[in-house]
CSV table of C-alpha atoms in Angstrom, one decimal:
chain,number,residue,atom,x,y,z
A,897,UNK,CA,129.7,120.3,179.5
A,898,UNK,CA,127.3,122.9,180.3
A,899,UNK,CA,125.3,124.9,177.8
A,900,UNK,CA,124.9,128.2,177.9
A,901,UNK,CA,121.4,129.9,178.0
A,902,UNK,CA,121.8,131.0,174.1
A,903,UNK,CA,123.6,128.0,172.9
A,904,UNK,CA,120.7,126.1,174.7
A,905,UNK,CA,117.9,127.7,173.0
A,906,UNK,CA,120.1,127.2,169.2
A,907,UNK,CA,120.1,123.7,170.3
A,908,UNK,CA,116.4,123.5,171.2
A,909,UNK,CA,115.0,125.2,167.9
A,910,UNK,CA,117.6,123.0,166.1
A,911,UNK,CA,116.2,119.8,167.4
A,912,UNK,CA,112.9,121.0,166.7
A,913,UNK,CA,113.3,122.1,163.3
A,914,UNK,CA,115.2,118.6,162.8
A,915,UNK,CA,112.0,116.7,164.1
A,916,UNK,CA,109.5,119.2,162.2
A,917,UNK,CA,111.5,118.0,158.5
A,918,UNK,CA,111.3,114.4,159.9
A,919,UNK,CA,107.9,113.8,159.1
A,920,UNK,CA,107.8,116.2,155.8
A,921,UNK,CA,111.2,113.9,154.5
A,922,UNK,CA,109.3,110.8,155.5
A,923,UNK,CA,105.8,112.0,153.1
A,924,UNK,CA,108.1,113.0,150.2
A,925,UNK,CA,110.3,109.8,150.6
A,926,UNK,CA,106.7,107.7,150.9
A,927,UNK,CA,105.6,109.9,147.7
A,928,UNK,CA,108.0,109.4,145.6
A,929,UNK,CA,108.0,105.5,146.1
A,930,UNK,CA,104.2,105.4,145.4
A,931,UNK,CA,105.0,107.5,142.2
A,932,UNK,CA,107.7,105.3,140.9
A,933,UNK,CA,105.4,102.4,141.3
A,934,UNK,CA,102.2,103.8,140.0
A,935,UNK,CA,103.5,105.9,136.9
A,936,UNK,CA,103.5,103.2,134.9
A,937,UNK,CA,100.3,101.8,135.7
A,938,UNK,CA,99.0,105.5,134.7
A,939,UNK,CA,101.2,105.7,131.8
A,940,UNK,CA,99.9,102.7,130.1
A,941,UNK,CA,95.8,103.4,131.6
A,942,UNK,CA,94.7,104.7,128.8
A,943,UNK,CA,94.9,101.9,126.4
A,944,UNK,CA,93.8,99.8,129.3
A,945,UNK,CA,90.6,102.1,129.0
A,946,UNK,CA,90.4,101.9,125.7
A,947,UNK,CA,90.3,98.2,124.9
A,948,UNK,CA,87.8,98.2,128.0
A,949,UNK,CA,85.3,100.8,126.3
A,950,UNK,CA,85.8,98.9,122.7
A,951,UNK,CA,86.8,95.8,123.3
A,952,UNK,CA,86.0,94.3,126.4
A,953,UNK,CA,83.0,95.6,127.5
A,954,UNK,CA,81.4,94.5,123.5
A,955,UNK,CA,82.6,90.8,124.1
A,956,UNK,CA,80.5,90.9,127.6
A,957,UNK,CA,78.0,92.4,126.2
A,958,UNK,CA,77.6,89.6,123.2
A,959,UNK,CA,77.4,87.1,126.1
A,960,UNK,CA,74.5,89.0,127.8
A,961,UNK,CA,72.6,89.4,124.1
A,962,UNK,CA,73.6,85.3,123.3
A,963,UNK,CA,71.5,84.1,126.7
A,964,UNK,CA,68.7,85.7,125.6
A,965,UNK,CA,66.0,85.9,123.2
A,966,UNK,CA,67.0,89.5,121.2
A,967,UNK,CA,65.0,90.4,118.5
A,968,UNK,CA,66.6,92.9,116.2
A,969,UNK,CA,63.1,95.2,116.1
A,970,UNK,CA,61.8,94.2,119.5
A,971,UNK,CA,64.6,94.4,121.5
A,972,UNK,CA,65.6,92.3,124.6
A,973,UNK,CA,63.7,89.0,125.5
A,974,UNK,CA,63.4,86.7,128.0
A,975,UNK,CA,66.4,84.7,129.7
A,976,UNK,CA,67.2,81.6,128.0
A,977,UNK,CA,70.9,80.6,129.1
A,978,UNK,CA,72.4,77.7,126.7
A,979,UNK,CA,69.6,78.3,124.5
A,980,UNK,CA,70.3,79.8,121.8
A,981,UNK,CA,73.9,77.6,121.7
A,982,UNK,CA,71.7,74.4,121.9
A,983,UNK,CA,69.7,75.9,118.6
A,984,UNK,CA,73.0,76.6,116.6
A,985,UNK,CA,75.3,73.8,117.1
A,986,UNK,CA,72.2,71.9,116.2
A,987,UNK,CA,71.7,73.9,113.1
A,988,UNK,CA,73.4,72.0,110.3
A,989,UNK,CA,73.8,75.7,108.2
A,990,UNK,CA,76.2,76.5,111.3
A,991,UNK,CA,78.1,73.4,110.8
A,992,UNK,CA,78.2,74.0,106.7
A,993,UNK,CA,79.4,77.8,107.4
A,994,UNK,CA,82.8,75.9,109.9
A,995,UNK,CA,83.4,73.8,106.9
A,996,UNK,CA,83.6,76.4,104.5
A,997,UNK,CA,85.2,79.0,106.7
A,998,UNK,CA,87.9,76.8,107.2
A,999,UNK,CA,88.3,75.1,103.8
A,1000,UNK,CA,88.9,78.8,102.8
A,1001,UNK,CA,91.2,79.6,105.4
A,1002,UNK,CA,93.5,76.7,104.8
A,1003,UNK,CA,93.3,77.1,100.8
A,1004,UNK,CA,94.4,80.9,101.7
A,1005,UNK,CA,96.4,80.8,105.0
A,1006,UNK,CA,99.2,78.0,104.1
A,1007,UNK,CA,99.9,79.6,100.4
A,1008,UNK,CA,99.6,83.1,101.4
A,1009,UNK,CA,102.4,82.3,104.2
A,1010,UNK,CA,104.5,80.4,102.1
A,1011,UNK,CA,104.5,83.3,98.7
A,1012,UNK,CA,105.2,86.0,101.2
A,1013,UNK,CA,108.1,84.2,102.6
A,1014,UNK,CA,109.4,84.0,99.2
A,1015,UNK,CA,108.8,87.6,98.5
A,1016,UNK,CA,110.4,88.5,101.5
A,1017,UNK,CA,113.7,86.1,101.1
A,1018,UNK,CA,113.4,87.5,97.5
A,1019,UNK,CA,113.4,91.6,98.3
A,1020,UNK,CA,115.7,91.1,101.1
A,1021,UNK,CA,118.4,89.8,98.5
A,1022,UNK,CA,119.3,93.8,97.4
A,1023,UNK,CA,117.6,93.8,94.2
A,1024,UNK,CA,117.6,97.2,92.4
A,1025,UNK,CA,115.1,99.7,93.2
A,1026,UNK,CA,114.2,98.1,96.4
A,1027,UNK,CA,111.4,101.1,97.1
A,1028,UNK,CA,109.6,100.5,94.0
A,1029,UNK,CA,109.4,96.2,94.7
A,1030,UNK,CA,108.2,97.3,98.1
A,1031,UNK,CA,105.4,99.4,97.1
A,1032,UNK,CA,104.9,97.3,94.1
A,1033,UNK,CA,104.0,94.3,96.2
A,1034,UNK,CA,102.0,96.6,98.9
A,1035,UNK,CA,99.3,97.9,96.2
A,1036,UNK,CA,96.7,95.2,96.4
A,1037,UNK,CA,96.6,95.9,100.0
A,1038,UNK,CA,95.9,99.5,99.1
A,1039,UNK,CA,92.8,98.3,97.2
A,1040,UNK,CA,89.7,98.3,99.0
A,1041,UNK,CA,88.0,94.6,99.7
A,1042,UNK,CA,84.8,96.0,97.7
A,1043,UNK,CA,87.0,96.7,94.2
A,1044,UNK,CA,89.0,93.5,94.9
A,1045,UNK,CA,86.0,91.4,95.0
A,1046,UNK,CA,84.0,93.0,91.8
A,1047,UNK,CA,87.3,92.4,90.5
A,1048,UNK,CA,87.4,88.9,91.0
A,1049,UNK,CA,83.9,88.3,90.4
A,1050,UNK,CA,84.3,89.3,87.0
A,1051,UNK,CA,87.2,87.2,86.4
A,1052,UNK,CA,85.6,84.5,87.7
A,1053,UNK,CA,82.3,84.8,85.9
A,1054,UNK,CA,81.2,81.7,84.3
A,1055,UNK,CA,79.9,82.8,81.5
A,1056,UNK,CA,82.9,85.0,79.9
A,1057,UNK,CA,85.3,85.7,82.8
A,1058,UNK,CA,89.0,85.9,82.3
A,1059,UNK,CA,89.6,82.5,84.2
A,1060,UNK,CA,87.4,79.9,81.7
A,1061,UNK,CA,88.8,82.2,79.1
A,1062,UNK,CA,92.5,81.0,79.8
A,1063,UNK,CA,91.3,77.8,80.5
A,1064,UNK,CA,89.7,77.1,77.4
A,1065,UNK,CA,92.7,78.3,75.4
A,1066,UNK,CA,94.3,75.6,76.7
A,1067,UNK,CA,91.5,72.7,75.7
A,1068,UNK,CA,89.6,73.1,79.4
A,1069,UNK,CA,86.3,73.3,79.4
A,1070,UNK,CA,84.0,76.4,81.3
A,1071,UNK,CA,84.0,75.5,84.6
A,1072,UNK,CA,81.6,76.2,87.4
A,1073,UNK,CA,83.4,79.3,89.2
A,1074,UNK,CA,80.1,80.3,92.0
A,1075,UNK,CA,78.3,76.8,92.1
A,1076,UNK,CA,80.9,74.1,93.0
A,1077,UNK,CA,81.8,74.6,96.2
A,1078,UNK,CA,85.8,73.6,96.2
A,1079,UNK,CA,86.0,75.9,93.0
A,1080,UNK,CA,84.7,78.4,94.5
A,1081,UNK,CA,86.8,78.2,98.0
A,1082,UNK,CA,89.9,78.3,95.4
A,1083,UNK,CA,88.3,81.4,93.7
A,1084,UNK,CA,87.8,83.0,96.9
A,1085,UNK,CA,91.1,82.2,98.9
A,1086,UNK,CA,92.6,83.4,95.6
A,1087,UNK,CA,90.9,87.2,96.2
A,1088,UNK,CA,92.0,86.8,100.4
A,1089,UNK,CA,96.0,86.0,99.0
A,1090,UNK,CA,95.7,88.7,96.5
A,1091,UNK,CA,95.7,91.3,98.6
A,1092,UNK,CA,97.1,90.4,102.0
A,1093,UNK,CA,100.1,88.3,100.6
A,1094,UNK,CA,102.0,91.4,100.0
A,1095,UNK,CA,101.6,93.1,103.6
A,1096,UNK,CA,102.8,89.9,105.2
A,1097,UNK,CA,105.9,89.5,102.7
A,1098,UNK,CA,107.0,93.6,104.3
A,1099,UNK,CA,106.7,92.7,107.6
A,1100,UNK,CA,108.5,89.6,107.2
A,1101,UNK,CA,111.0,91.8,104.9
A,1102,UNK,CA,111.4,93.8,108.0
A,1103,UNK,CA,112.4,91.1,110.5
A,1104,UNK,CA,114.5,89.5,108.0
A,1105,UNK,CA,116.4,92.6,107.4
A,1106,UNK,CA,117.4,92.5,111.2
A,1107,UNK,CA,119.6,89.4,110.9
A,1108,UNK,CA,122.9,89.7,111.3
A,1109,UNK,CA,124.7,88.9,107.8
A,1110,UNK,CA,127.8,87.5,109.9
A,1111,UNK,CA,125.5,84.5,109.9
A,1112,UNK,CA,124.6,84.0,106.3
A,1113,UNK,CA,128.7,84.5,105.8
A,1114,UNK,CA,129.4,81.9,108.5
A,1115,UNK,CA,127.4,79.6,106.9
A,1116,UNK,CA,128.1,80.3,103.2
A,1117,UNK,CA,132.1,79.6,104.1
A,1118,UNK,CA,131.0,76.1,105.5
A,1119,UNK,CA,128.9,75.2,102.6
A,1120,UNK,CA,125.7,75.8,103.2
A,1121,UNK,CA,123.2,76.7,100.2
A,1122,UNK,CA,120.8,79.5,99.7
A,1123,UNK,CA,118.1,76.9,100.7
A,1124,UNK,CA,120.0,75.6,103.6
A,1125,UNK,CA,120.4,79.0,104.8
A,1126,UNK,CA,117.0,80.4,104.4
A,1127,UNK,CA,115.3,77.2,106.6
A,1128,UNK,CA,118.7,77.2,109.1
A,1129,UNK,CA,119.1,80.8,110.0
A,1130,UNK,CA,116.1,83.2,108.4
A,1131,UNK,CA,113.6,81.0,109.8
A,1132,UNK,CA,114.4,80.4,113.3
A,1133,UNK,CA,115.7,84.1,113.8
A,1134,UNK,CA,112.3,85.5,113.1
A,1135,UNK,CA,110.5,83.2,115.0
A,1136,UNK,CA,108.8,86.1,117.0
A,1137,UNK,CA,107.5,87.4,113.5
A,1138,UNK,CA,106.5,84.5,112.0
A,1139,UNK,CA,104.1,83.9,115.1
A,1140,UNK,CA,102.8,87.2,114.9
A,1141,UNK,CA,101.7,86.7,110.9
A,1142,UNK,CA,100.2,83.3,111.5
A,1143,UNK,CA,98.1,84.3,114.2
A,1144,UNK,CA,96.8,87.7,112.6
A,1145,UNK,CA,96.7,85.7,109.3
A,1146,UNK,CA,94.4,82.9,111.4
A,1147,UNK,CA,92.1,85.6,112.9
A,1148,UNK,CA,91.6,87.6,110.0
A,1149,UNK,CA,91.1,84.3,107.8
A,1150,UNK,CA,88.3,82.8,109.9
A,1151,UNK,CA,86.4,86.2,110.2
A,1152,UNK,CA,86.4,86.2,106.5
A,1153,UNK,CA,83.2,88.4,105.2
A,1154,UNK,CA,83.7,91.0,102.1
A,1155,UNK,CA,85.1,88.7,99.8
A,1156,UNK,CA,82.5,85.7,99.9
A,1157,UNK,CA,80.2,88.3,100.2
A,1158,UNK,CA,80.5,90.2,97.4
A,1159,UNK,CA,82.1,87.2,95.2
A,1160,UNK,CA,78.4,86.2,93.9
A,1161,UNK,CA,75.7,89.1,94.6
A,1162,UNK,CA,73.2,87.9,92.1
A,1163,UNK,CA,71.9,84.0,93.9
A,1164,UNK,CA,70.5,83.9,97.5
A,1165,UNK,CA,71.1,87.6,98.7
A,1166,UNK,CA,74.6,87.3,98.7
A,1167,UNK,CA,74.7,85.2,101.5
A,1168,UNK,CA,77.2,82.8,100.1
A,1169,UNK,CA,75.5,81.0,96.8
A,1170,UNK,CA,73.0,79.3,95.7
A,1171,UNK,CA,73.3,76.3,98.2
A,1172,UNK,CA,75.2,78.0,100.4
A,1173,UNK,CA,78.4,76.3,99.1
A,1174,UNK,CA,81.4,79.1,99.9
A,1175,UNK,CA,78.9,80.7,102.7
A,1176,UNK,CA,81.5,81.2,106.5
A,1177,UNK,CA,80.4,81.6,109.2
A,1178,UNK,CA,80.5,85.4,109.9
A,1179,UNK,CA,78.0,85.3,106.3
A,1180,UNK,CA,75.8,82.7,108.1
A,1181,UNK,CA,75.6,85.4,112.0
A,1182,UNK,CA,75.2,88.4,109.3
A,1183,UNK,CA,72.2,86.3,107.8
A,1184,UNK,CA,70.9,85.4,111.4
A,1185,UNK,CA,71.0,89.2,112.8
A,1186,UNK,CA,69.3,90.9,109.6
A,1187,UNK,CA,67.7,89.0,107.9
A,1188,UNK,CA,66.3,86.3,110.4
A,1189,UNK,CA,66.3,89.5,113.4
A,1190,UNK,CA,67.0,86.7,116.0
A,1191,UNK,CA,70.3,88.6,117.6
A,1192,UNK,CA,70.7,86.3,120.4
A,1193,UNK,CA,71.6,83.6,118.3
A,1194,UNK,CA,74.0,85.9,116.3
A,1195,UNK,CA,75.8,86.5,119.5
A,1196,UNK,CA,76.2,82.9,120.1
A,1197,UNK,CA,77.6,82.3,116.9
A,1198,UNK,CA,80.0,85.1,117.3
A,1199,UNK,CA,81.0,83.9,120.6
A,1200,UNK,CA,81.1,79.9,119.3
A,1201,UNK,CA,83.3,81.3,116.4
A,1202,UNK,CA,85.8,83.6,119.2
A,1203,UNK,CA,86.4,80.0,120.8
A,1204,UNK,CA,86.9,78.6,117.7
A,1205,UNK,CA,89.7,81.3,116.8
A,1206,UNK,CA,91.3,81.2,120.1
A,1207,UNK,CA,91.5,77.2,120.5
A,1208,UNK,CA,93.1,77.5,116.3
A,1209,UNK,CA,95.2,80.5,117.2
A,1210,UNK,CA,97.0,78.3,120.0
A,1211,UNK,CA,97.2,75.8,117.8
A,1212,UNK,CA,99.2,77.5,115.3
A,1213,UNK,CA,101.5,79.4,118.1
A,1214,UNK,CA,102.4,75.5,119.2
A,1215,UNK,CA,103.4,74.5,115.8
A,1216,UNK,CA,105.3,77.1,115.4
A,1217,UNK,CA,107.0,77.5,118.3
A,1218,UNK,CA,107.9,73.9,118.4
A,1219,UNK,CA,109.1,74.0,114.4
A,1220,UNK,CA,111.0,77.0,115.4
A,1221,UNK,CA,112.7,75.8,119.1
A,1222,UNK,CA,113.7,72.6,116.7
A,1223,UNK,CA,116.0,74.8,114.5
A,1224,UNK,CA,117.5,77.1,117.5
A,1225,UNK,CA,120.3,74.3,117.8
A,1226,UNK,CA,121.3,74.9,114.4
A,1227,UNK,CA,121.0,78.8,115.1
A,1228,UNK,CA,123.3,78.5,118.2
A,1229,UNK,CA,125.7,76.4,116.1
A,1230,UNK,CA,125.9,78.9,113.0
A,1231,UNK,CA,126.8,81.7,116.3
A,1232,UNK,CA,129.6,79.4,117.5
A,1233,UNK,CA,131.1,78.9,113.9
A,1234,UNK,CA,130.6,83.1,113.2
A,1235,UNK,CA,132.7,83.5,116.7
A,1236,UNK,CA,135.2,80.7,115.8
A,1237,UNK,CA,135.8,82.6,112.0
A,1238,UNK,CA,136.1,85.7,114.0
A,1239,UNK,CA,139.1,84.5,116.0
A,1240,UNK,CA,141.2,82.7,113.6
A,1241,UNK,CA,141.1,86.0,111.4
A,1242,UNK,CA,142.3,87.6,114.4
A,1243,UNK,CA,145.0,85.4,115.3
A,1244,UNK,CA,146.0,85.9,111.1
C-alpha cells in the first residue's frame, strides 16, 4: 500500500504528536503514583511536627541537661555522663519518693478503675435522666486540682476536719491525717479518685454503650446473671478501652504533683510533709530543680521516673491483655449462641 504525499505527512505529525504525549502521559502517570503515596505522609506531617517541637525534641533535651552539671542560675556545666544517675539512685530521698509515688498510685489506680466500672455498668443500665447522671458524675473533673486539694486539706485537718469529726462520732479517736504516712497516702489517693473516677466511668460508658445488646439477650435466655454478664461479655468487648484507661490512669498516677502538693502547705515547704512521708517523686525533682538549683539531677530523675512509667505501663497492657484474651472464648461462644437463637426464630 502506498501512501500518498498528504496522507504521508497526516501520518508523520500523527506519530509525532503520539510520541510528543508519550513522555507528558508517562510524568503525569509517575505524578500521580508519587501523590497517592506521599499524601498521606503529608496529611498526617503536622502532628508528626508537632509532637517533634513539644514532645520529642524536650525528652532529648532532658537527656542532654541529665549528663551534665546544670545549675538553675548558672546555667550549663561541665560533662558528667552517668553522673548525676549515680548521685540519685544513691539518694535514699529518691528511693522514699518511688515508694510513696507508688503506694499512692496503687491505693488510687485499682479503686478508681474498679468505682468507674461500676458507674459505667450502672449509667449504661437506662436510668432516667441519663444527661443529668452524666454530668453529675463529670463535675469533680470540672474542679480545678488547686480547689480540690484546699478542699481536701480541710477535710482532712487534724485538728477539726470533717474526717476525725465523723470518726469520732463513731467512738474513733483523732487521727494523724498529714503525719502518718499510710494515712496520708489514703487521704491523698482519696483527692486523685475524687476527681478522675468520674471521667474514666464516661469513657468506659461510651464503649459500653457500643455492645451489641443481642449479646446480653443471648446470654440472659441461657441463664446467665447480671454479674455473669458484666465479667463474660462487657469486659472482654471493651478490651481496647479498658487498656487505654489503665495506661492513662498509670501515667497520670505516677506523675502525681498538685494534690500531695498542696495536701499540707504549712510543714517543710510543701514538699510532701514533715518527714517527707506522702512526698512522689515528681515533688522530690520539683525540690531538686528550685530549690536545690541542681537541674541536671532533675533531669535524671525525670528520665529515671519515664523508664519507670514505661516498664509499669507495659506491665499493665500485659495483664490486661492476657485477662482479656482469657475471656474472648466465652465472647466467641455468647456470638455462636446469639446466631443459633437467630436461626431457630427463623425457622419458627
Amino acid at each position: 500500500m502506498t501512501l500518498t504525499a498528504p496522507k504521508a505527512e497526516q501520518w508523520a505529525t500523527a506519530s509525532a504528536t503520539a510520541s510528543d504525549a508519550a513522555p507528558h502521559r508517562s510524568r503525569r502517570h509517575r505524578l500521580s503514583r508519587f501523590d497517592q503515596r506521599a499524601s498521606p505522609y503529608l496529611y498526617i506531617s503536622p502532628f508528626f511536627l508537632l509532637f517533634g517541637l513539644v514532645g520529642l525534641f524536650p525528652l532529648l533535651y532532658t537527656v542532654y541537661v541529665a549528663v551534665h552539671e546544670w545549675d538553675l542560675l548558672k546555667g550549663e556545666g561541665g560533662f558528667v555522663g552517668f553522673g548525676n544517675f549515680a548521685a540519685i539512685l544513691g539518694d535514699g530521698m529518691f528511693w522514699n519518693s518511688i515508694g510513696n509515688t507508688l503506694s499512692i498510685f496503687l491505693l488510687s489506680a485499682i479503686p478508681q478503675l474498679a468505682v468507674a466500672l461500676a458507674i459505667a455498668a450502672l449509667l449504661d443500665r437506662g436510668l432516667r435522666a441519663p444527661t443529668f447522671w452524666r454530668m453529675s458524675v463529670l463535675i469533680p473533673f470540672v474542679v480545678t486540682p488547686v480547689a480540690v486539694a484546699i478542699i481536701f486539706s480541710s477535710i482532712f485537718n487534724e485538728a477539726d476536719g470533717l474526717a476525725n469529726n465523723l470518726l469520732n462520732l463513731i467512738g474513733i479517736a483523732d487521727q494523724q491525717w498529714k503525719h502518718d504516712t499510710v494515712l496520708s497516702h489514703i487521704a491523698i489517693a482519696i483527692m486523685v479518685n475524687f476527681r478522675w473516677t468520674g471521667y474514666n466511668a464516661l469513657i468506659l460508658l461510651a464503649a459500653m454503650q457500643s455492645v451489641p445488646r443481642d449479646l446480653y439477650e443471648s446470654a440472659a435466655l441461657d441463664g446467665a446473671g447480671a454479674v455473669r454478664r458484666f465479667f463474660s461479655i462487657t469486659i472482654p468487648t471493651i478490651r481496647p478501652t479498658l487498656i487505654f484507661v489503665i495506661i492513662t490512669s498509670t501515667i497520670g498516677g505516677l506523675q502525681i504533683f498538685a494534690e500531695p502538693r498542696l495536701f499540707d502547705v504549712s510543714t517543710a515547704g510543701g514538699i510532701g510533709g514533715s518527714e517527707r512521708q506522702f512526698q512522689t517523686t515528681v515533688l522530690f525533682l520539683w525540690e531538686l530543680a528550685f530549690f536545690r538549683r541542681d537541674l541536671g539531677e532533675a533531669s535524671a530523675v525525670a528520665i529515671l521516673l519515664f523508664l519507670l512509667i514505661v516498664g509499669i505501663g507495659v506491665i499493665n497492657f500485659l495483664i490486661s491483655r492476657r485477662i482479656a484474651t482469657g475471656d474472648a472464648p466465652k465472647n466467641r461462644a455468647a456470638r455462636r449462641r446469639v446466631r443459633s437463637a437467630a436461626v431457630e426464630e427463623d425457622a419458627r
